[in-house]
PDB file of C-alpha atoms in Angstrom:
ATOM      1  CA  MET P  11      -4.553  39.642 -23.420  1.00 53.00           C
ATOM      2  CA  LYS P  12      -6.746  37.525 -21.134  1.00 51.00           C
ATOM      3  CA  ASN P  13      -6.491  34.527 -23.472  1.00 53.00           C
ATOM      4  CA  LEU P  14      -2.707  34.849 -23.616  1.00 50.00           C
ATOM      5  CA  PHE P  15      -2.527  34.920 -19.806  1.00 48.00           C
ATOM      6  CA  ALA P  16      -4.867  31.910 -19.559  1.00 46.00           C
ATOM      7  CA  ARG P  17      -2.678  29.999 -22.029  1.00 51.00           C
ATOM      8  CA  HIS P  18       0.457  30.778 -20.007  1.00 45.00           C
ATOM      9  CA  VAL P  19      -1.252  29.588 -16.821  1.00 42.00           C
ATOM     10  CA  ALA P  20      -2.400  26.397 -18.561  1.00 44.00           C
ATOM     11  CA  VAL P  21       1.099  25.726 -19.912  1.00 43.00           C
ATOM     12  CA  ALA P  22       2.624  26.373 -16.477  1.00 44.00           C
ATOM     13  CA  ALA P  23       0.110  24.042 -14.812  1.00 43.00           C
ATOM     14  CA  ALA P  24       0.798  21.299 -17.372  1.00 43.00           C
ATOM     15  CA  THR P  25       4.542  21.726 -16.854  1.00 40.00           C
ATOM     16  CA  ILE P  26       4.129  21.384 -13.078  1.00 40.00           C
ATOM     17  CA  CYS P  27       2.052  18.214 -13.539  1.00 39.00           C
ATOM     18  CA  VAL P  28       4.716  16.712 -15.804  1.00 38.00           C
ATOM     19  CA  ALA P  29       7.449  17.683 -13.318  1.00 38.00           C
ATOM     20  CA  LEU P  30       5.544  16.100 -10.427  1.00 40.00           C
ATOM     21  CA  THR P  31       5.032  12.925 -12.443  1.00 39.00           C
ATOM     22  CA  ALA P  32       8.714  12.857 -13.357  1.00 41.00           C
ATOM     23  CA  GLN P  33       9.600  13.150  -9.641  1.00 54.00           C
ATOM     24  CA  ALA P  34       7.543  10.086  -8.746  1.00 59.00           C
ATOM     25  CA  GLN P  35      10.142   7.598  -7.619  1.00 87.00           C
ATOM     26  CA  THR P  36       7.934   4.711  -6.509  1.00 94.00           C
ATOM     27  CA  THR P  37       5.754   2.604  -8.779  1.00 95.00           C
ATOM     28  CA  VAL P  38       3.072   0.142  -7.698  1.00 97.00           C
ATOM     29  CA  LYS P  39       1.975  -2.932  -9.653  1.00 97.00           C
ATOM     30  CA  ASP P  40      -0.979  -5.283  -9.132  1.00 97.00           C
ATOM     31  CA  PRO P  41      -2.378  -3.868  -5.857  1.00 98.00           C
ATOM     32  CA  TRP P  42      -5.084  -6.010  -4.270  1.00 98.00           C
ATOM     33  CA  ALA P  43      -6.732  -6.669  -0.930  1.00 98.00           C
ATOM     34  CA  ARG P  44      -8.335  -9.838   0.375  1.00 97.00           C
ATOM     35  CA  ALA P  45     -12.133  -9.845   0.704  1.00 97.00           C
ATOM     36  CA  THR P  46     -13.607 -10.362   4.169  1.00 96.00           C
ATOM     37  CA  VAL P  47     -16.677 -11.986   5.688  1.00 93.00           C
ATOM     38  CA  ALA P  48     -19.306  -9.825   7.400  1.00 90.00           C
ATOM     39  CA  GLN P  49     -17.815  -9.635  10.935  1.00 92.00           C
ATOM     40  CA  GLN P  50     -14.124  -9.843  10.002  1.00 95.00           C
ATOM     41  CA  LYS P  51     -12.194  -6.801  11.249  1.00 96.00           C
ATOM     42  CA  ALA P  52      -8.829  -7.265   9.507  1.00 96.00           C
ATOM     43  CA  SER P  53      -7.448  -8.050   6.074  1.00 96.00           C
ATOM     44  CA  GLY P  54      -4.249  -7.725   4.107  1.00 97.00           C
ATOM     45  CA  ALA P  55      -3.306  -5.683   1.061  1.00 98.00           C
ATOM     46  CA  PHE P  56      -0.642  -6.832  -1.364  1.00 98.00           C
ATOM     47  CA  MET P  57       1.261  -5.301  -4.275  1.00 98.00           C
ATOM     48  CA  GLN P  58       4.660  -4.947  -5.878  1.00 98.00           C
ATOM     49  CA  LEU P  59       6.647  -1.794  -5.111  1.00 97.00           C
ATOM     50  CA  GLN P  60       9.662  -0.452  -6.964  1.00 96.00           C
ATOM     51  CA  SER P  61      11.647   2.649  -6.069  1.00 94.00           C
ATOM     52  CA  ALA P  62      13.815   4.107  -8.828  1.00 93.00           C
ATOM     53  CA  LYS P  63      16.407   5.577  -6.468  1.00 91.00           C
ATOM     54  CA  GLY P  64      15.756   3.362  -3.438  1.00 94.00           C
ATOM     55  CA  GLY P  65      14.112   4.316  -0.197  1.00 95.00           C
ATOM     56  CA  LYS P  66      11.793   3.076   2.527  1.00 97.00           C
ATOM     57  CA  LEU P  67       8.084   2.489   2.809  1.00 97.00           C
ATOM     58  CA  LEU P  68       7.375   4.412   6.027  1.00 97.00           C
ATOM     59  CA  SER P  69       3.630   4.107   6.477  1.00 97.00           C
ATOM     60  CA  ALA P  70       0.264   3.427   4.932  1.00 98.00           C
ATOM     61  CA  SER P  71      -3.264   4.639   5.588  1.00 98.00           C
ATOM     62  CA  SER P  72      -6.740   3.918   4.273  1.00 98.00           C
ATOM     63  CA  PRO P  73     -10.203   5.329   4.985  1.00 98.00           C
ATOM     64  CA  VAL P  74     -11.574   1.755   5.241  1.00 98.00           C
ATOM     65  CA  ALA P  75      -9.481   0.878   8.326  1.00 98.00           C
ATOM     66  CA  GLY P  76      -8.921   2.417  11.742  1.00 97.00           C
ATOM     67  CA  ILE P  77      -5.322   1.168  11.794  1.00 97.00           C
ATOM     68  CA  VAL P  78      -3.014   0.426   8.869  1.00 98.00           C
ATOM     69  CA  GLU P  79       0.399  -1.139   9.455  1.00 97.00           C
ATOM     70  CA  ILE P  80       3.264  -2.562   7.455  1.00 97.00           C
ATOM     71  CA  HIS P  81       3.660  -6.208   8.521  1.00 96.00           C
ATOM     72  CA  GLU P  82       6.071  -9.049   8.009  1.00 93.00           C
ATOM     73  CA  MET P  83       5.597 -12.766   8.483  1.00 89.00           C
ATOM     74  CA  LEU P  84       8.523 -14.942   9.454  1.00 84.00           C
ATOM     75  CA  MET P  85       9.218 -18.368  10.868  1.00 82.00           C
ATOM     76  CA  ASP P  86      10.065 -18.484  14.576  1.00 84.00           C
ATOM     77  CA  GLY P  87      11.102 -22.111  15.071  1.00 88.00           C
ATOM     78  CA  ASP P  88       8.117 -24.082  13.809  1.00 90.00           C
ATOM     79  CA  VAL P  89       5.653 -21.206  14.151  1.00 89.00           C
ATOM     80  CA  MET P  90       4.800 -18.565  11.573  1.00 86.00           C
ATOM     81  CA  ARG P  91       4.631 -15.202  13.319  1.00 89.00           C
ATOM     82  CA  MET P  92       3.396 -11.845  12.127  1.00 91.00           C
ATOM     83  CA  ARG P  93       4.486  -8.454  13.424  1.00 92.00           C
ATOM     84  CA  ALA P  94       4.351  -4.791  12.531  1.00 94.00           C
ATOM     85  CA  VAL P  95       7.570  -3.205  11.248  1.00 95.00           C
ATOM     86  CA  SER P  96       8.483   0.480  11.355  1.00 95.00           C
ATOM     87  CA  SER P  97       9.507   0.589   7.675  1.00 96.00           C
ATOM     88  CA  LEU P  98      10.321  -1.572   4.672  1.00 97.00           C
ATOM     89  CA  ASN P  99      13.487  -1.082   2.616  1.00 97.00           C
ATOM     90  CA  LEU P 100      13.025  -0.544  -1.116  1.00 97.00           C
ATOM     91  CA  PRO P 101      16.391  -1.157  -2.824  1.00 97.00           C
ATOM     92  CA  ALA P 102      17.028   1.054  -5.857  1.00 95.00           C
ATOM     93  CA  GLY P 103      15.467  -0.339  -9.031  1.00 94.00           C
ATOM     94  CA  LYS P 104      14.531  -3.663  -7.388  1.00 96.00           C
ATOM     95  CA  ALA P 105      10.942  -4.911  -7.159  1.00 97.00           C
ATOM     96  CA  VAL P 106       9.739  -5.656  -3.627  1.00 97.00           C
ATOM     97  CA  ASP P 107       6.757  -7.986  -3.351  1.00 97.00           C
ATOM     98  CA  LEU P 108       4.183  -7.437  -0.640  1.00 97.00           C
ATOM     99  CA  LYS P 109       2.476 -10.820  -0.688  1.00 95.00           C
ATOM    100  CA  PRO P 110       0.648 -13.335   1.495  1.00 93.00           C
ATOM    101  CA  GLY P 111       3.115 -15.059   3.799  1.00 91.00           C
ATOM    102  CA  GLY P 112       5.598 -12.168   3.580  1.00 93.00           C
ATOM    103  CA  HIS P 113       5.562  -8.398   3.903  1.00 96.00           C
ATOM    104  CA  HIS P 114       2.146  -6.816   3.405  1.00 97.00           C
ATOM    105  CA  VAL P 115      -0.068  -3.902   4.395  1.00 98.00           C
ATOM    106  CA  MET P 116      -2.376  -4.882   7.257  1.00 97.00           C
ATOM    107  CA  LEU P 117      -5.816  -3.248   7.357  1.00 98.00           C
ATOM    108  CA  ILE P 118      -7.071  -3.435  10.967  1.00 97.00           C
ATOM    109  CA  ASP P 119     -10.347  -2.328  12.560  1.00 98.00           C
ATOM    110  CA  LEU P 120     -12.139  -2.387   9.219  1.00 98.00           C
ATOM    111  CA  LYS P 121     -15.029   0.048   8.961  1.00 97.00           C
ATOM    112  CA  LYS P 122     -16.873  -2.094   6.430  1.00 95.00           C
ATOM    113  CA  GLN P 123     -16.764  -5.500   4.782  1.00 96.00           C
ATOM    114  CA  LEU P 124     -14.354  -5.772   1.849  1.00 97.00           C
ATOM    115  CA  ILE P 125     -16.326  -7.297  -1.022  1.00 96.00           C
ATOM    116  CA  ALA P 126     -14.716  -8.887  -4.094  1.00 97.00           C
ATOM    117  CA  GLY P 127     -14.723  -6.433  -6.984  1.00 96.00           C
ATOM    118  CA  ASP P 128     -14.669  -3.324  -4.773  1.00 97.00           C
ATOM    119  CA  THR P 129     -11.664  -1.002  -4.635  1.00 98.00           C
ATOM    120  CA  VAL P 130      -9.762  -0.034  -1.471  1.00 98.00           C
ATOM    121  CA  PRO P 131      -7.910   3.295  -1.496  1.00 98.00           C
ATOM    122  CA  ILE P 132      -4.531   3.110   0.245  1.00 98.00           C
ATOM    123  CA  THR P 133      -2.038   5.936   0.686  1.00 98.00           C
ATOM    124  CA  LEU P 134       1.621   4.943   0.974  1.00 98.00           C
ATOM    125  CA  VAL P 135       4.349   7.231   2.314  1.00 98.00           C
ATOM    126  CA  VAL P 136       7.810   6.517   0.902  1.00 97.00           C
ATOM    127  CA  GLU P 137      11.039   8.293   1.790  1.00 95.00           C
ATOM    128  CA  SER P 138      13.886   8.496  -0.696  1.00 90.00           C
ATOM    129  CA  ALA P 139      17.014  10.633  -0.325  1.00 84.00           C
ATOM    130  CA  GLY P 140      15.383  12.673   2.431  1.00 87.00           C
ATOM    131  CA  GLN P 141      12.286  13.427   0.334  1.00 92.00           C
ATOM    132  CA  ARG P 142       8.853  12.058   1.201  1.00 94.00           C
ATOM    133  CA  GLU P 143       6.561  10.877  -1.551  1.00 95.00           C
ATOM    134  CA  THR P 144       2.872  10.050  -1.191  1.00 96.00           C
ATOM    135  CA  VAL P 145       1.640   7.276  -3.472  1.00 97.00           C
ATOM    136  CA  GLU P 146      -2.105   6.797  -3.948  1.00 97.00           C
ATOM    137  CA  VAL P 147      -3.070   3.160  -4.578  1.00 97.00           C
ATOM    138  CA  LYS P 148      -6.393   1.631  -5.604  1.00 98.00           C
ATOM    139  CA  ALA P 149      -6.329  -2.009  -4.489  1.00 98.00           C
ATOM    140  CA  VAL P 150      -8.920  -4.291  -6.106  1.00 98.00           C
ATOM    141  CA  VAL P 151     -10.610  -6.591  -3.591  1.00 98.00           C
ATOM    142  CA  ARG P 152     -10.195 -10.273  -4.477  1.00 97.00           C
ATOM    143  CA  ALA P 153     -12.220 -13.217  -3.174  1.00 93.00           C
ATOM    144  CA  PRO P 154     -10.886 -15.031  -0.073  1.00 77.00           C
ATOM    145  CA  GLY P 155      -9.906 -18.003  -2.247  1.00 71.00           C
ATOM    146  CA  ALA P 156      -7.413 -15.851  -4.172  1.00 56.00           C
ATOM    147  CA  ALA P 157      -3.842 -17.108  -4.466  1.00 52.00           C
ATOM    148  CA  GLY P 158      -2.040 -17.234  -1.159  1.00 45.00           C
ATOM    149  CA  ALA P 159      -5.108 -17.523   1.075  1.00 41.00           C
ATOM    150  CA  ALA P 160      -3.565 -20.354   3.094  1.00 39.00           C
ATOM    151  CA  ALA P 161      -0.435 -18.327   3.804  1.00 40.00           C
ATOM    152  CA  HIS P 162      -2.499 -15.394   5.044  1.00 41.00           C
ATOM    153  CA  LYS P 163      -5.042 -17.267   7.174  1.00 43.00           C
ATOM    154  CA  GLY P 164      -3.206 -16.408  10.384  1.00 44.00           C
ATOM    155  CA  HIS P 165      -4.679 -12.900  10.302  1.00 43.00           C
ATOM    156  CA  HIS P 166      -8.161 -14.082  11.277  1.00 41.00           C
ATOM    157  CA  GLY P 167      -7.035 -14.546  14.874  1.00 41.00           C
ATOM    158  CA  HIS P 168      -4.617 -11.612  14.917  1.00 43.00           C
ATOM    159  CA  LYS P 169      -5.182  -9.171  17.792  1.00 39.00           C
ATOM    160  CA  HIS P 170      -3.936  -5.642  18.348  1.00 39.00           C
TER     161      HIS P 170
END
């Protein structure tokens, strides 16, 4: 009888895991963060997000940073400016690139140097149809010379 009960519990647990996976509405591709030098206190994280039913990226957090914000870069006359945004729209079924020179996740007040080859855990909070979803991301740290470094260089002097 004990074995039968244990099997039922195992089947129920597996079913719940499959159901939770099926509910996942947001997928993440190619997450990475830019490596830093020893005293650098900020860096960016980049990835491609896609929401099956559409929604909004509401926030991000990471144990490697005191502050994590969703940022955008845009031209203001002849000057490239960066600012935090309250959310980022994720149109249904459409890939949204978080990339150098555009929208990205800003890691501020870094607690340690980000070294190429390391992994940075980032938690994203996405809202879709009134439901909140937490997406765990493992961003691989890439060397400062990685693609797009020139577009992202404005962060070195960024103050909060």
